[in-house]
Amino acid sequence: MARRRRKTNQFSPALVLLLFAIGLFLASLSLVAMSPNADQVAGAQFFVAKVQSVPWCADNDGGMNIVQQGTCRAGTINPKTDFCLSSVDLNEFSCGSRGCINTIFDCRTEGYQECYNGACTNTTSNTHLECILNRCVVVNGTGTNQCSPQGSYCTNSTTPDLTVLSLSISGNTTVNVTAVIKNIGNATIINASTTSFILKQVPANISFSDYFTLPIPFAPGQQVTYIRGYFLPYGAQWSLVVTADAFNTVIESNEFNNQQIQNFST
């Protein structure tokens, strides 16, 4: 008896070639979609060439404004603030084509009386310039300018000098302490300073501490009086130490006359 042969599925060579051709076509379409065309590349190059750093400038007083102090800022350059070169001359900053520029004005020719605090004004300022700690600073009160311009370095430096001019104690168990602090130097004090009262019982370890802030500015010849009352027990010994510029915040011509000590009993 003859054996029947099993049939198998076979692809013809023509079908295999057709499928291969279709695969290549689809692959080429995918590559085209992923790659930029010539126009896209050229456009990207053109865009990069147009990116530039654009300078900017701003003046918070609105520009060339001589009656208001302002500050000009341009890019990363340090800001420039209007300031007085003298009692009548103003250095005004404003925005120019390449950043901040400065222009010098004589306030008198602009119809104003003086330059004060970085602006031309008709209001009498009652201030003057003093050389304090080698720096030219504006001080309240009338006087002759010792230096110019404001903020500049100066060498004819003067210094203040605080002293406890007088110290008095009155009363028995109700004790009133009066201290007078005076600037006997030749320069105005413009930074904060503190006067201290330290009262201690001797030999017991009982103490009281009080602090008074100096009025600023404190001109040469100016003095201030501080008064403090204490309720103390009868029959005790006390020591009172009054110190001007207790925290040493003021550089003085004499640092050894800032203190007075008085001992008393109740």
PDB file of C-alpha atoms in Angstrom:
ATOM      1  CA  MET A   1       0.000   0.000   0.000  1.00  0.00           C
ATOM      2  CA  ALA A   2       1.413   3.360  -1.005  1.00  0.00           C
ATOM      3  CA  ARG A   3       2.115   5.950   1.951  1.00  0.00           C
ATOM      4  CA  ARG A   4       0.384   9.383   1.523  1.00  0.00           C
ATOM      5  CA  ARG A   5       2.824  12.391   1.778  1.00  0.00           C
ATOM      6  CA  ARG A   6       2.010  15.167   4.385  1.00  0.00           C
ATOM      7  CA  LYS A   7       1.474  18.630   2.954  1.00  0.00           C
ATOM      8  CA  THR A   8       3.527  21.580   4.451  1.00  0.00           C
ATOM      9  CA  ASN A   9       3.011  25.349   4.171  1.00  0.00           C
ATOM     10  CA  GLN A  10       5.735  26.968   2.121  1.00  0.00           C
ATOM     11  CA  PHE A  11       6.196  30.594   0.977  1.00  0.00           C
ATOM     12  CA  SER A  12       7.030  31.169  -2.604  1.00  0.00           C
ATOM     13  CA  PRO A  13      10.210  33.201  -3.350  1.00  0.00           C
ATOM     14  CA  ALA A  14       8.114  35.977  -4.842  1.00  0.00           C
ATOM     15  CA  LEU A  15       6.128  36.442  -1.613  1.00  0.00           C
ATOM     16  CA  VAL A  16       9.303  36.587   0.481  1.00  0.00           C
ATOM     17  CA  LEU A  17      10.778  39.318  -1.737  1.00  0.00           C
ATOM     18  CA  LEU A  18       7.557  41.348  -1.506  1.00  0.00           C
ATOM     19  CA  LEU A  19       7.507  41.266   2.287  1.00  0.00           C
ATOM     20  CA  PHE A  20      11.190  42.274   2.450  1.00  0.00           C
ATOM     21  CA  ALA A  21      10.567  45.254   0.150  1.00  0.00           C
ATOM     22  CA  ILE A  22       7.618  46.431   2.291  1.00  0.00           C
ATOM     23  CA  GLY A  23       9.811  46.271   5.456  1.00  0.00           C
ATOM     24  CA  LEU A  24      12.532  48.381   3.861  1.00  0.00           C
ATOM     25  CA  PHE A  25       9.986  51.007   2.773  1.00  0.00           C
ATOM     26  CA  LEU A  26       8.491  51.339   6.262  1.00  0.00           C
ATOM     27  CA  ALA A  27      11.957  51.625   7.826  1.00  0.00           C
ATOM     28  CA  SER A  28      12.925  54.437   5.453  1.00  0.00           C
ATOM     29  CA  LEU A  29       9.738  56.358   6.342  1.00  0.00           C
ATOM     30  CA  SER A  30      10.596  56.101  10.067  1.00  0.00           C
ATOM     31  CA  LEU A  31      14.111  57.484   9.531  1.00  0.00           C
ATOM     32  CA  VAL A  32      12.807  60.411   7.506  1.00  0.00           C
ATOM     33  CA  ALA A  33      10.317  61.313  10.242  1.00  0.00           C
ATOM     34  CA  MET A  34      13.048  61.282  12.929  1.00  0.00           C
ATOM     35  CA  SER A  35      15.623  63.374  11.032  1.00  0.00           C
ATOM     36  CA  PRO A  36      15.268  67.191  10.610  1.00  0.00           C
ATOM     37  CA  ASN A  37      15.135  68.365   7.024  1.00  0.00           C
ATOM     38  CA  ALA A  38      17.441  70.984   5.568  1.00  0.00           C
ATOM     39  CA  ASP A  39      14.960  73.808   6.133  1.00  0.00           C
ATOM     40  CA  GLN A  40      14.600  72.955   9.820  1.00  0.00           C
ATOM     41  CA  VAL A  41      18.376  72.888  10.359  1.00  0.00           C
ATOM     42  CA  ALA A  42      18.846  76.195   8.584  1.00  0.00           C
ATOM     43  CA  GLY A  43      16.057  77.750  10.631  1.00  0.00           C
ATOM     44  CA  ALA A  44      17.597  76.490  13.871  1.00  0.00           C
ATOM     45  CA  GLN A  45      20.969  77.959  12.927  1.00  0.00           C
ATOM     46  CA  PHE A  46      19.321  81.304  12.103  1.00  0.00           C
ATOM     47  CA  PHE A  47      17.523  81.347  15.508  1.00  0.00           C
ATOM     48  CA  VAL A  48      20.753  80.728  17.458  1.00  0.00           C
ATOM     49  CA  ALA A  49      22.498  83.543  15.624  1.00  0.00           C
ATOM     50  CA  LYS A  50      19.746  86.004  16.707  1.00  0.00           C
ATOM     51  CA  VAL A  51      20.089  85.348  20.491  1.00  0.00           C
ATOM     52  CA  GLN A  52      21.892  88.330  22.050  1.00  0.00           C
ATOM     53  CA  SER A  53      22.378  89.870  25.524  1.00  0.00           C
ATOM     54  CA  VAL A  54      20.141  92.934  25.587  1.00  0.00           C
ATOM     55  CA  PRO A  55      21.386  95.690  27.996  1.00  0.00           C
ATOM     56  CA  TRP A  56      18.868  97.268  30.388  1.00  0.00           C
ATOM     57  CA  CYS A  57      18.852 100.400  32.525  1.00  0.00           C
ATOM     58  CA  ALA A  58      16.486 101.744  35.189  1.00  0.00           C
ATOM     59  CA  ASP A  59      16.471 104.978  37.225  1.00  0.00           C
ATOM     60  CA  ASN A  60      14.035 105.090  40.134  1.00  0.00           C
ATOM     61  CA  ASP A  61      13.657 108.883  40.126  1.00  0.00           C
ATOM     62  CA  GLY A  62      12.375 108.840  36.552  1.00  0.00           C
ATOM     63  CA  GLY A  63      15.539 109.927  34.732  1.00  0.00           C
ATOM     64  CA  MET A  64      17.115 113.383  34.722  1.00  0.00           C
ATOM     65  CA  ASN A  65      15.382 114.516  37.930  1.00  0.00           C
ATOM     66  CA  ILE A  66      17.451 116.999  39.934  1.00  0.00           C
ATOM     67  CA  VAL A  67      14.851 117.605  42.661  1.00  0.00           C
ATOM     68  CA  GLN A  68      14.724 113.979  43.824  1.00  0.00           C
ATOM     69  CA  GLN A  69      17.549 111.665  44.776  1.00  0.00           C
ATOM     70  CA  GLY A  70      17.505 108.476  42.736  1.00  0.00           C
ATOM     71  CA  THR A  71      19.555 105.397  41.951  1.00  0.00           C
ATOM     72  CA  CYS A  72      20.471 104.254  38.441  1.00  0.00           C
ATOM     73  CA  ARG A  73      21.009 100.554  37.719  1.00  0.00           C
ATOM     74  CA  ALA A  74      22.334  99.120  34.453  1.00  0.00           C
ATOM     75  CA  GLY A  75      22.983  95.410  33.934  1.00  0.00           C
ATOM     76  CA  THR A  76      25.368  93.973  36.496  1.00  0.00           C
ATOM     77  CA  ILE A  77      27.220  97.271  37.077  1.00  0.00           C
ATOM     78  CA  ASN A  78      27.133  98.644  40.625  1.00  0.00           C
ATOM     79  CA  PRO A  79      24.182 101.032  41.156  1.00  0.00           C
ATOM     80  CA  LYS A  80      24.883 104.760  40.984  1.00  0.00           C
ATOM     81  CA  THR A  81      23.069 107.066  43.430  1.00  0.00           C
ATOM     82  CA  ASP A  82      22.764 110.843  42.979  1.00  0.00           C
ATOM     83  CA  PHE A  83      24.887 112.785  45.460  1.00  0.00           C
ATOM     84  CA  CYS A  84      25.996 116.326  46.269  1.00  0.00           C
ATOM     85  CA  LEU A  85      29.516 117.268  45.210  1.00  0.00           C
ATOM     86  CA  SER A  86      29.241 120.395  47.334  1.00  0.00           C
ATOM     87  CA  SER A  87      26.564 122.513  48.984  1.00  0.00           C
ATOM     88  CA  VAL A  88      25.452 123.723  45.511  1.00  0.00           C
ATOM     89  CA  ASP A  89      26.711 121.115  42.992  1.00  0.00           C
ATOM     90  CA  LEU A  90      24.760 117.936  42.190  1.00  0.00           C
ATOM     91  CA  ASN A  91      26.088 114.775  40.513  1.00  0.00           C
ATOM     92  CA  GLU A  92      22.950 113.398  38.801  1.00  0.00           C
ATOM     93  CA  PHE A  93      22.854 109.870  37.354  1.00  0.00           C
ATOM     94  CA  SER A  94      20.429 108.800  34.619  1.00  0.00           C
ATOM     95  CA  CYS A  95      20.120 106.191  31.869  1.00  0.00           C
ATOM     96  CA  GLY A  96      22.081 106.692  28.640  1.00  0.00           C
ATOM     97  CA  SER A  97      22.529 104.613  25.511  1.00  0.00           C
ATOM     98  CA  ARG A  98      25.230 102.470  27.143  1.00  0.00           C
ATOM     99  CA  GLY A  99      24.043 102.398  30.762  1.00  0.00           C
ATOM    100  CA  CYS A 100      24.211 104.936  33.589  1.00  0.00           C
ATOM    101  CA  ILE A 101      25.701 108.347  32.820  1.00  0.00           C
ATOM    102  CA  ASN A 102      26.345 111.273  35.157  1.00  0.00           C
ATOM    103  CA  THR A 103      25.711 114.982  34.677  1.00  0.00           C
ATOM    104  CA  ILE A 104      26.946 117.780  36.969  1.00  0.00           C
ATOM    105  CA  PHE A 105      24.451 120.534  37.825  1.00  0.00           C
ATOM    106  CA  ASP A 106      24.977 123.815  39.658  1.00  0.00           C
ATOM    107  CA  CYS A 107      21.693 124.002  41.570  1.00  0.00           C
ATOM    108  CA  ARG A 108      21.845 127.816  41.604  1.00  0.00           C
ATOM    109  CA  THR A 109      21.782 128.023  37.816  1.00  0.00           C
ATOM    110  CA  GLU A 110      18.778 125.666  37.840  1.00  0.00           C
ATOM    111  CA  GLY A 111      16.828 128.013  40.114  1.00  0.00           C
ATOM    112  CA  TYR A 112      17.495 126.355  43.465  1.00  0.00           C
ATOM    113  CA  GLN A 113      19.385 127.485  46.543  1.00  0.00           C
ATOM    114  CA  GLU A 114      21.473 124.446  47.413  1.00  0.00           C
ATOM    115  CA  CYS A 115      22.204 120.763  46.973  1.00  0.00           C
ATOM    116  CA  TYR A 116      21.082 118.578  49.850  1.00  0.00           C
ATOM    117  CA  ASN A 117      20.824 114.798  50.155  1.00  0.00           C
ATOM    118  CA  GLY A 118      21.403 114.161  46.449  1.00  0.00           C
ATOM    119  CA  ALA A 119      18.941 116.729  45.089  1.00  0.00           C
ATOM    120  CA  CYS A 120      18.583 120.445  44.384  1.00  0.00           C
ATOM    121  CA  THR A 121      16.313 122.196  46.880  1.00  0.00           C
ATOM    122  CA  ASN A 122      15.110 125.591  48.097  1.00  0.00           C
ATOM    123  CA  THR A 123      14.678 124.381  51.688  1.00  0.00           C
ATOM    124  CA  THR A 124      17.429 125.377  54.087  1.00  0.00           C
ATOM    125  CA  SER A 125      18.815 122.109  55.353  1.00  0.00           C
ATOM    126  CA  ASN A 126      20.547 123.375  58.502  1.00  0.00           C
ATOM    127  CA  THR A 127      23.246 120.797  57.955  1.00  0.00           C
ATOM    128  CA  HIS A 128      26.936 120.877  57.245  1.00  0.00           C
ATOM    129  CA  LEU A 129      29.727 118.457  56.361  1.00  0.00           C
ATOM    130  CA  GLU A 130      32.214 117.284  58.963  1.00  0.00           C
ATOM    131  CA  CYS A 131      35.229 115.007  58.712  1.00  0.00           C
ATOM    132  CA  ILE A 132      34.558 112.264  61.256  1.00  0.00           C
ATOM    133  CA  LEU A 133      36.807 109.226  61.464  1.00  0.00           C
ATOM    134  CA  ASN A 134      38.312 110.126  58.069  1.00  0.00           C
ATOM    135  CA  ARG A 135      34.907 110.152  56.364  1.00  0.00           C
ATOM    136  CA  CYS A 136      32.991 113.221  55.151  1.00  0.00           C
ATOM    137  CA  VAL A 137      29.503 112.996  56.653  1.00  0.00           C
ATOM    138  CA  VAL A 138      26.391 115.213  56.839  1.00  0.00           C
ATOM    139  CA  VAL A 139      25.726 116.520  60.343  1.00  0.00           C
ATOM    140  CA  ASN A 140      22.557 118.258  61.500  1.00  0.00           C
ATOM    141  CA  GLY A 141      22.868 121.895  62.560  1.00  0.00           C
ATOM    142  CA  THR A 142      24.379 124.980  60.973  1.00  0.00           C
ATOM    143  CA  GLY A 143      28.132 125.128  60.600  1.00  0.00           C
ATOM    144  CA  THR A 144      31.026 125.445  58.188  1.00  0.00           C
ATOM    145  CA  ASN A 145      31.704 122.528  55.850  1.00  0.00           C
ATOM    146  CA  GLN A 146      34.974 120.876  56.839  1.00  0.00           C
ATOM    147  CA  CYS A 147      35.142 118.578  53.798  1.00  0.00           C
ATOM    148  CA  SER A 148      33.502 117.725  50.459  1.00  0.00           C
ATOM    149  CA  PRO A 149      31.842 115.779  48.916  1.00  0.00           C
ATOM    150  CA  GLN A 150      29.675 113.760  51.233  1.00  0.00           C
ATOM    151  CA  GLY A 151      30.985 110.229  51.709  1.00  0.00           C
ATOM    152  CA  SER A 152      34.516 110.999  50.548  1.00  0.00           C
ATOM    153  CA  TYR A 153      37.731 110.230  52.425  1.00  0.00           C
ATOM    154  CA  CYS A 154      39.179 113.126  54.415  1.00  0.00           C
ATOM    155  CA  THR A 155      42.317 113.549  56.506  1.00  0.00           C
ATOM    156  CA  ASN A 156      41.593 116.547  58.744  1.00  0.00           C
ATOM    157  CA  SER A 157      39.705 114.179  60.987  1.00  0.00           C
ATOM    158  CA  THR A 158      38.213 115.351  64.267  1.00  0.00           C
ATOM    159  CA  THR A 159      36.863 113.137  67.020  1.00  0.00           C
ATOM    160  CA  PRO A 160      34.213 113.400  69.720  1.00  0.00           C
ATOM    161  CA  ASP A 161      34.895 112.909  73.417  1.00  0.00           C
ATOM    162  CA  LEU A 162      32.213 111.840  75.902  1.00  0.00           C
ATOM    163  CA  THR A 163      32.702 112.455  79.590  1.00  0.00           C
ATOM    164  CA  VAL A 164      30.673 112.204  82.809  1.00  0.00           C
ATOM    165  CA  LEU A 165      30.633 115.915  83.529  1.00  0.00           C
ATOM    166  CA  SER A 166      28.969 115.587  86.929  1.00  0.00           C
ATOM    167  CA  LEU A 167      27.429 112.947  89.185  1.00  0.00           C
ATOM    168  CA  SER A 168      25.293 113.679  92.243  1.00  0.00           C
ATOM    169  CA  ILE A 169      23.412 111.463  94.712  1.00  0.00           C
ATOM    170  CA  SER A 170      20.658 112.732  97.009  1.00  0.00           C
ATOM    171  CA  GLY A 171      18.269 111.194  99.523  1.00  0.00           C
ATOM    172  CA  ASN A 172      18.559 108.459 102.084  1.00  0.00           C
ATOM    173  CA  THR A 173      16.632 105.258 101.438  1.00  0.00           C
ATOM    174  CA  THR A 174      14.961 106.944  98.463  1.00  0.00           C
ATOM    175  CA  VAL A 175      18.019 107.802  96.424  1.00  0.00           C
ATOM    176  CA  ASN A 176      18.060 109.989  93.311  1.00  0.00           C
ATOM    177  CA  VAL A 177      21.058 109.772  90.996  1.00  0.00           C
ATOM    178  CA  THR A 178      21.733 112.591  88.510  1.00  0.00           C
ATOM    179  CA  ALA A 179      24.451 112.301  85.878  1.00  0.00           C
ATOM    180  CA  VAL A 180      25.377 114.813  83.176  1.00  0.00           C
ATOM    181  CA  ILE A 181      27.050 113.471  80.015  1.00  0.00           C
ATOM    182  CA  LYS A 182      28.791 115.951  77.699  1.00  0.00           C
ATOM    183  CA  ASN A 183      30.606 115.839  74.370  1.00  0.00           C
ATOM    184  CA  ILE A 184      33.776 117.820  75.029  1.00  0.00           C
ATOM    185  CA  GLY A 185      35.359 116.790  71.719  1.00  0.00           C
ATOM    186  CA  ASN A 186      35.373 118.652  68.394  1.00  0.00           C
ATOM    187  CA  ALA A 187      33.201 116.314  66.300  1.00  0.00           C
ATOM    188  CA  THR A 188      29.557 115.245  66.289  1.00  0.00           C
ATOM    189  CA  ILE A 189      28.598 111.737  67.401  1.00  0.00           C
ATOM    190  CA  ILE A 190      26.449 110.122  64.706  1.00  0.00           C
ATOM    191  CA  ASN A 191      26.293 106.479  65.856  1.00  0.00           C
ATOM    192  CA  ALA A 192      24.408 105.025  68.811  1.00  0.00           C
ATOM    193  CA  SER A 193      25.946 105.212  72.264  1.00  0.00           C
ATOM    194  CA  THR A 194      24.767 104.069  75.689  1.00  0.00           C
ATOM    195  CA  THR A 195      25.314 105.412  79.201  1.00  0.00           C
ATOM    196  CA  SER A 196      25.104 102.872  82.030  1.00  0.00           C
ATOM    197  CA  PHE A 197      24.299 103.154  85.746  1.00  0.00           C
ATOM    198  CA  ILE A 198      25.598 100.149  87.714  1.00  0.00           C
ATOM    199  CA  LEU A 199      24.637 100.242  91.401  1.00  0.00           C
ATOM    200  CA  LYS A 200      26.000  97.539  93.727  1.00  0.00           C
ATOM    201  CA  GLN A 201      25.616  96.866  97.431  1.00  0.00           C
ATOM    202  CA  VAL A 202      28.921  96.335  99.249  1.00  0.00           C
ATOM    203  CA  PRO A 203      29.797  93.618 100.163  1.00  0.00           C
ATOM    204  CA  ALA A 204      26.506  91.849  99.432  1.00  0.00           C
ATOM    205  CA  ASN A 205      25.932  90.604  95.912  1.00  0.00           C
ATOM    206  CA  ILE A 206      22.955  92.868  95.106  1.00  0.00           C
ATOM    207  CA  SER A 207      23.056  95.082  92.024  1.00  0.00           C
ATOM    208  CA  PHE A 208      20.904  97.259  89.758  1.00  0.00           C
ATOM    209  CA  SER A 209      21.651  98.082  86.116  1.00  0.00           C
ATOM    210  CA  ASP A 210      20.123 100.857  84.018  1.00  0.00           C
ATOM    211  CA  TYR A 211      20.938 101.998  80.488  1.00  0.00           C
ATOM    212  CA  PHE A 212      20.245 105.276  78.682  1.00  0.00           C
ATOM    213  CA  THR A 213      20.567 105.927  74.949  1.00  0.00           C
ATOM    214  CA  LEU A 214      22.402 109.035  73.822  1.00  0.00           C
ATOM    215  CA  PRO A 215      20.387 111.351  71.538  1.00  0.00           C
ATOM    216  CA  ILE A 216      21.810 111.294  67.988  1.00  0.00           C
ATOM    217  CA  PRO A 217      23.356 113.425  66.577  1.00  0.00           C
ATOM    218  CA  PHE A 218      25.256 114.651  69.632  1.00  0.00           C
ATOM    219  CA  ALA A 219      27.223 117.763  68.716  1.00  0.00           C
ATOM    220  CA  PRO A 220      30.369 119.215  70.319  1.00  0.00           C
ATOM    221  CA  GLY A 221      29.435 121.028  73.524  1.00  0.00           C
ATOM    222  CA  GLN A 222      26.074 119.268  73.753  1.00  0.00           C
ATOM    223  CA  GLN A 223      25.134 117.633  77.055  1.00  0.00           C
ATOM    224  CA  VAL A 224      22.333 115.460  78.385  1.00  0.00           C
ATOM    225  CA  THR A 225      21.118 114.782  81.940  1.00  0.00           C
ATOM    226  CA  TYR A 226      19.996 111.354  83.144  1.00  0.00           C
ATOM    227  CA  ILE A 227      18.050 110.910  86.427  1.00  0.00           C
ATOM    228  CA  ARG A 228      17.215 107.617  88.125  1.00  0.00           C
ATOM    229  CA  GLY A 229      15.519 106.936  91.463  1.00  0.00           C
ATOM    230  CA  TYR A 230      16.169 103.909  93.681  1.00  0.00           C
ATOM    231  CA  PHE A 231      14.385 102.573  96.792  1.00  0.00           C
ATOM    232  CA  LEU A 232      17.194 101.096  98.900  1.00  0.00           C
ATOM    233  CA  PRO A 233      17.249  99.378 102.308  1.00  0.00           C
ATOM    234  CA  TYR A 234      18.469 101.328 105.316  1.00  0.00           C
ATOM    235  CA  GLY A 235      21.940 100.693 106.756  1.00  0.00           C
ATOM    236  CA  ALA A 236      23.738  99.443 103.643  1.00  0.00           C
ATOM    237  CA  GLN A 237      26.860 100.452 101.728  1.00  0.00           C
ATOM    238  CA  TRP A 238      26.602 101.103  97.983  1.00  0.00           C
ATOM    239  CA  SER A 239      28.895 101.759  95.046  1.00  0.00           C
ATOM    240  CA  LEU A 240      27.599 103.535  91.926  1.00  0.00           C
ATOM    241  CA  VAL A 241      29.486 103.428  88.605  1.00  0.00           C
ATOM    242  CA  VAL A 242      28.298 105.704  85.771  1.00  0.00           C
ATOM    243  CA  THR A 243      29.911 105.063  82.378  1.00  0.00           C
ATOM    244  CA  ALA A 244      29.463 107.083  79.196  1.00  0.00           C
ATOM    245  CA  ASP A 245      29.691 105.042  75.982  1.00  0.00           C
ATOM    246  CA  ALA A 246      29.493 101.883  78.063  1.00  0.00           C
ATOM    247  CA  PHE A 247      29.770  99.551  75.059  1.00  0.00           C
ATOM    248  CA  ASN A 248      32.595 101.528  73.420  1.00  0.00           C
ATOM    249  CA  THR A 249      30.756 102.221  70.162  1.00  0.00           C
ATOM    250  CA  VAL A 250      32.204 105.728  69.751  1.00  0.00           C
ATOM    251  CA  ILE A 251      35.852 106.312  68.884  1.00  0.00           C
ATOM    252  CA  GLU A 252      36.944 109.204  71.114  1.00  0.00           C
ATOM    253  CA  SER A 253      39.977 111.401  71.491  1.00  0.00           C
ATOM    254  CA  ASN A 254      40.150 110.361  75.173  1.00  0.00           C
ATOM    255  CA  GLU A 255      38.858 106.956  76.231  1.00  0.00           C
ATOM    256  CA  PHE A 256      39.827 107.384  79.903  1.00  0.00           C
ATOM    257  CA  ASN A 257      37.376 110.074  81.059  1.00  0.00           C
ATOM    258  CA  ASN A 258      34.140 108.156  80.478  1.00  0.00           C
ATOM    259  CA  GLN A 259      33.487 107.032  84.038  1.00  0.00           C
ATOM    260  CA  GLN A 260      32.739 108.290  87.543  1.00  0.00           C
ATOM    261  CA  ILE A 261      32.376 106.229  90.723  1.00  0.00           C
ATOM    262  CA  GLN A 262      30.706 107.265  93.976  1.00  0.00           C
ATOM    263  CA  ASN A 263      30.312 105.290  97.188  1.00  0.00           C
ATOM    264  CA  PHE A 264      27.522 106.116  99.664  1.00  0.00           C
ATOM    265  CA  SER A 265      25.476 104.624 102.469  1.00  0.00           C
ATOM    266  CA  THR A 266      21.768 104.517 103.273  1.00  0.00           C
TER     267      THR A 266
END
